[in-house]
Short mmCIF file of C-alpha atoms and ligand atoms in Angstrom, two decimals:
data_model
loop_
_atom_site.label_atom_id
_atom_site.label_comp_id
_atom_site.label_asym_id
_atom_site.label_seq_id
_atom_site.Cartn_x
_atom_site.Cartn_y
_atom_site.Cartn_z
CA MET A 348 23.79 -73.12 6.54
CA ALA A 349 26.18 -71.90 4.56
CA ARG A 350 28.36 -71.88 7.48
CA ALA A 351 27.57 -74.93 8.94
CA ILE A 352 28.54 -76.91 6.03
CA GLY A 353 31.38 -74.82 5.03
CA VAL A 354 32.91 -75.03 8.39
CA ARG A 355 32.79 -79.04 7.95
CA ALA A 356 33.28 -78.64 4.22
CA VAL A 357 36.75 -77.58 5.27
CA GLU A 358 37.38 -79.66 7.86
CA GLY A 359 36.66 -82.95 5.51
CA GLY A 360 39.58 -80.98 3.28
CA ASN A 361 37.10 -79.71 0.29
CA ALA A 362 37.85 -77.11 -2.05
CA VAL A 363 35.55 -74.42 -0.91
CA GLU A 364 34.05 -71.64 -2.70
CA VAL A 365 31.83 -69.37 -1.30
CA ILE A 366 29.21 -67.12 -3.31
CA GLY A 367 27.13 -64.76 -2.25
CA ARG A 368 25.31 -61.57 -3.88
CA ASP A 369 27.03 -59.58 -1.20
CA ALA A 370 30.42 -60.12 -1.98
CA PRO A 371 32.40 -58.58 1.28
CA LYS A 372 29.28 -61.07 3.32
CA ALA A 373 30.57 -63.77 1.23
CA ALA A 374 34.75 -63.22 1.29
CA SER A 375 34.20 -62.45 4.92
CA LEU A 376 32.63 -66.06 5.47
CA ALA A 377 35.32 -67.41 3.53
CA GLU A 378 37.50 -66.00 5.55
CA SER A 379 36.59 -66.93 8.62
CA LEU A 380 35.67 -70.55 6.81
CA GLY A 381 39.91 -70.88 6.65
CA GLY A 382 41.13 -73.56 4.91
CA GLY A 383 41.74 -71.42 1.26
CA ALA A 384 38.51 -70.92 1.12
CA THR A 385 37.59 -68.51 -1.90
CA VAL A 386 34.81 -66.36 -3.02
CA ARG A 387 33.28 -66.25 -6.48
CA THR A 388 31.62 -63.03 -8.03
CA PHE A 389 27.69 -63.84 -7.38
CA GLY A 390 26.22 -65.85 -11.47
CA THR A 391 29.75 -66.53 -12.68
CA VAL A 392 30.54 -69.83 -13.20
CA PRO A 393 30.98 -71.64 -9.90
CA ALA A 394 34.56 -73.98 -10.03
CA GLY A 395 33.18 -76.78 -7.78
CA ASP A 396 31.60 -79.97 -9.61
CA ILE A 397 28.94 -79.20 -6.29
CA VAL A 398 26.99 -76.46 -5.84
CA ILE A 399 24.46 -75.74 -2.46
CA LEU A 400 22.40 -73.33 -3.01
CA ALA A 401 21.96 -72.43 0.70
CA VAL A 402 19.19 -69.41 0.23
CA PRO A 403 15.60 -69.51 1.31
CA SER A 404 13.00 -71.38 -1.00
CA ALA A 405 10.73 -68.46 -2.55
CA SER A 406 14.70 -67.75 -3.89
CA ALA A 407 16.03 -71.24 -5.38
CA ALA A 408 14.57 -71.47 -8.38
CA GLN A 409 15.13 -67.92 -9.46
CA VAL A 410 18.54 -68.10 -8.76
CA ALA A 411 19.27 -71.55 -10.22
CA ALA A 412 17.47 -69.88 -13.59
CA GLY A 413 19.32 -66.90 -13.25
CA TYR A 414 22.44 -69.10 -13.39
CA GLY A 415 21.37 -70.66 -16.25
CA GLU A 416 23.95 -72.48 -18.31
CA ALA A 417 26.78 -71.68 -15.57
CA LEU A 418 25.08 -74.82 -13.53
CA ALA A 419 25.64 -76.92 -16.66
CA GLY A 420 27.21 -80.53 -15.60
CA LYS A 421 26.70 -79.29 -12.09
CA VAL A 422 25.70 -81.43 -9.10
CA VAL A 423 23.28 -78.46 -7.71
CA ILE A 424 21.86 -79.09 -4.02
CA ASP A 425 18.97 -77.52 -2.69
CA ILE A 426 18.72 -77.63 1.48
CA THR A 427 15.83 -75.66 1.04
CA ASN A 428 12.56 -75.76 3.24
CA ALA A 429 9.77 -74.78 1.71
CA PHE A 430 7.98 -73.45 5.29
CA THR A 431 4.82 -71.01 5.20
CA GLN A 432 5.70 -67.85 7.46
CA ASP A 433 4.25 -69.63 10.60
CA ALA A 434 6.10 -72.94 9.77
CA VAL A 435 3.23 -75.16 10.41
CA GLY A 436 2.83 -75.67 6.59
CA LEU A 437 4.48 -75.98 3.23
CA THR A 438 4.75 -73.34 -0.10
CA THR A 439 4.75 -76.30 -2.42
CA THR A 440 1.96 -78.93 -3.15
CA ASP A 441 1.86 -82.61 -3.60
CA GLY A 442 3.91 -83.48 -6.63
CA THR A 443 6.26 -80.84 -6.36
CA SER A 444 8.75 -79.79 -3.74
CA ILE A 445 11.73 -76.79 -4.25
CA ALA A 446 14.23 -79.31 -5.31
CA GLN A 447 11.65 -80.29 -8.40
CA GLU A 448 11.59 -76.34 -9.36
CA VAL A 449 15.24 -75.84 -9.36
CA ALA A 450 15.54 -78.85 -11.39
CA LYS A 451 13.18 -77.34 -14.45
CA ALA A 452 15.04 -74.07 -13.59
CA ALA A 453 18.53 -75.52 -14.67
CA PRO A 454 19.92 -76.51 -17.55
CA ALA A 455 19.23 -80.11 -18.64
CA THR A 456 22.69 -81.34 -17.74
CA ALA A 457 22.58 -80.32 -14.26
CA ARG A 458 21.99 -82.98 -11.83
CA VAL A 459 19.63 -82.17 -8.79
CA VAL A 460 19.67 -83.36 -5.36
CA LYS A 461 17.72 -82.42 -2.06
CA ALA A 462 19.61 -82.49 1.16
CA PHE A 463 20.67 -81.35 3.91
CA ASN A 464 17.00 -79.52 4.60
CA THR A 465 16.20 -82.36 8.05
CA LEU A 466 19.11 -81.03 9.66
CA PHE A 467 19.33 -77.56 11.82
CA GLY A 468 22.27 -75.08 10.92
CA HIS A 469 22.84 -74.92 14.80
CA VAL A 470 22.98 -78.50 15.32
CA LEU A 471 25.24 -79.44 12.43
CA ALA A 472 27.88 -76.57 13.85
CA LYS A 473 27.62 -78.43 16.96
CA GLY A 474 29.68 -81.47 14.91
CA GLY A 475 28.81 -85.14 15.99
CA GLU A 476 27.79 -87.96 13.46
CA LEU A 477 24.46 -87.08 12.06
CA ASP A 478 21.88 -88.68 9.69
CA VAL A 479 21.61 -86.85 5.39
CA LEU A 480 18.45 -87.58 4.20
CA LEU A 481 18.63 -86.99 0.47
CA ALA A 482 16.77 -87.51 -3.09
CA GLY A 483 17.29 -87.39 -6.45
CA ASP A 484 17.22 -88.81 -9.76
CA ASP A 485 20.60 -89.37 -10.99
CA ASP A 486 22.11 -92.17 -9.42
CA GLN A 487 26.25 -90.84 -10.34
CA ALA A 488 24.86 -87.04 -8.86
CA LYS A 489 23.90 -88.87 -5.88
CA ALA A 490 26.67 -91.25 -5.04
CA ASP A 491 29.05 -87.67 -5.49
CA THR A 492 26.70 -86.59 -2.69
CA ALA A 493 27.35 -89.21 -0.69
CA VAL A 494 30.72 -88.92 -1.01
CA PHE A 495 30.50 -85.68 -0.22
CA ILE A 496 28.75 -85.76 2.97
CA ARG A 497 30.73 -88.33 4.64
CA SER A 498 33.34 -86.12 3.97
CA LEU A 499 31.67 -84.00 6.54
CA ARG A 500 31.51 -86.58 8.72
CA LEU A 501 27.51 -87.38 7.83
CA ARG A 502 25.91 -90.16 7.11
CA PRO A 503 24.27 -89.95 3.83
CA GLN A 504 20.41 -92.05 4.05
CA ASP A 505 19.22 -92.02 0.39
CA VAL A 506 15.03 -91.84 0.16
CA GLY A 507 14.86 -92.05 -3.36
CA PRO A 508 14.40 -89.94 -7.04
CA LEU A 509 13.56 -86.74 -6.54
CA ALA A 510 9.22 -86.85 -6.38
CA MET A 511 10.77 -88.04 -2.53
CA ALA A 512 11.94 -84.00 -2.29
CA HIS A 513 8.63 -82.69 -1.20
CA SER A 514 8.17 -86.00 1.19
CA LEU A 515 11.67 -84.37 2.99
CA GLU A 516 10.17 -80.73 2.70
CA HIS A 517 7.75 -82.46 5.09
CA VAL A 518 9.88 -84.00 7.44
CA GLY A 519 11.31 -80.49 7.60
CA LEU A 520 7.85 -79.30 9.03
CA VAL A 521 7.85 -82.37 11.40
CA MET A 522 11.47 -81.19 12.50
CA MET A 523 9.31 -77.94 13.40
CA GLY A 524 6.49 -79.79 15.21
CA LEU A 525 9.45 -81.71 17.03
CA GLY A 526 10.80 -78.50 18.52
CA ARG A 527 7.60 -76.88 19.36
CA HIS A 528 5.41 -79.41 20.60
CA SER A 529 7.98 -82.48 21.75
CA GLY A 530 9.10 -80.18 25.26
CA ALA A 531 12.61 -81.63 24.18
CA GLY A 532 13.39 -77.91 21.96
CA PHE A 533 15.79 -77.56 18.57
CA ASN A 534 18.66 -78.88 19.92
CA PHE A 535 18.03 -82.53 18.11
CA ALA A 536 18.76 -84.49 14.44
CA LEU A 537 16.49 -87.01 13.54
CA GLY A 538 18.43 -90.22 12.83
CA VAL A 539 17.83 -93.57 10.78
CA ASN A 540 18.53 -96.54 12.65
CA ILE A 541 19.39 -99.89 11.60
CA LEU A 542 18.38 -102.89 13.22
CA GLY A 543 19.86 -106.42 12.82
N1 NAP B 289 18.93 -72.83 9.49
C1 NAP B 289 18.80 -74.16 9.23
O1 NAP B 289 18.64 -74.32 10.75
C2 NAP B 289 18.54 -74.41 8.04
C3 NAP B 289 18.29 -76.20 8.32
C4 NAP B 289 17.71 -76.72 6.85
C5 NAP B 289 17.14 -76.13 6.28
N2 NAP B 289 17.51 -74.43 5.55
C6 NAP B 289 17.32 -74.05 4.47
O2 NAP B 289 18.38 -73.28 4.14
C7 NAP B 289 18.15 -72.04 3.36
C8 NAP B 289 19.36 -71.42 4.22
O3 NAP B 289 18.69 -70.62 5.49
P1 NAP B 289 19.89 -70.19 6.36
O4 NAP B 289 19.31 -70.59 7.55
O5 NAP B 289 21.28 -70.53 6.18
O6 NAP B 289 19.18 -68.50 6.12
P2 NAP B 289 19.92 -67.56 6.06
O7 NAP B 289 21.15 -67.42 7.45
O8 NAP B 289 18.98 -66.34 5.90
O9 NAP B 289 20.91 -67.41 4.68
C9 NAP B 289 20.06 -66.93 3.47
C10 NAP B 289 21.23 -66.63 2.43
O10 NAP B 289 20.41 -66.35 0.95
C11 NAP B 289 20.78 -65.61 0.56
N3 NAP B 289 19.79 -65.05 -0.74
C12 NAP B 289 18.30 -64.88 0.07
N4 NAP B 289 17.58 -64.61 -1.14
C13 NAP B 289 18.36 -64.59 -2.07
C14 NAP B 289 18.50 -64.00 -2.92
N5 NAP B 289 17.23 -64.09 -4.26
N6 NAP B 289 19.75 -64.17 -4.38
C15 NAP B 289 20.87 -64.71 -3.72
N7 NAP B 289 21.12 -65.06 -2.37
C16 NAP B 289 19.84 -65.14 -2.05
C17 NAP B 289 21.14 -64.60 1.56
O11 NAP B 289 21.87 -63.55 0.96
P3 NAP B 289 21.89 -61.89 1.58
O12 NAP B 289 22.54 -61.66 2.93
O13 NAP B 289 22.45 -60.76 0.62
O14 NAP B 289 20.52 -61.33 2.24
C18 NAP B 289 21.55 -65.27 2.70
O15 NAP B 289 23.42 -65.17 2.38
C19 NAP B 289 16.97 -72.34 3.42
O16 NAP B 289 16.48 -72.75 2.21
C20 NAP B 289 16.40 -72.59 4.40
O17 NAP B 289 15.30 -73.47 4.46
C21 NAP B 289 18.05 -73.94 6.94
#
């Protein structure tokens, strides 16, 4: 996902910084992204206004907690899908979500947005104008995220407050179900059709 989002972010003219605990891997991704993408030491204050947590769901809150005040004032985008190992269930329960756990772990001034979890990375990488469902409590953070999403030639679709993040995690599960059972495989994207 870091690569798929990073490619579009560079194409959209964004300044991209790749941060990973494996420094050579991060440097290699930054180099392959081109567009002046840089690297930063894991755990230090990111340069960008928007920080995308492209890590497994089980690590997201822990990574946010580890960053602590380094995330103060940032828009933090949680892209995780909290699937059980067989991807037929969620590890989160009603009333919570990975995004809300990240919000609890991050400083109070960090504004957490759930986005991108309802797009497959390989589909994002193919290009095309796709819908990005997003949720968050801070209107300015969602507006900033929407601007970023549009720069990726994608369409932001706001589904409401951060409490909706759990529903977005369910949508991720629905996508796994479609991929397995619809007969079309995993080469698809969910979209919002606005009628009339
Ligand atoms: N793949 C998709 O189509 C897709 C779609 C929507 C959402 N997502 C979500 O996007 C997130 C990333 O998925 P992915 O497919 O890109 O996974 P991935 O290719 O396995 O990448 C995960 C990255 O997280 C890093 N990481 C793992 N644990 C970490 C920790 N404790 N601290 C710091 N970094 C850690 C890994 O670093 P190392 O290389 O050092 O291990 C790796 O760079 C997941 O939450 C997934 O649910 C994926």
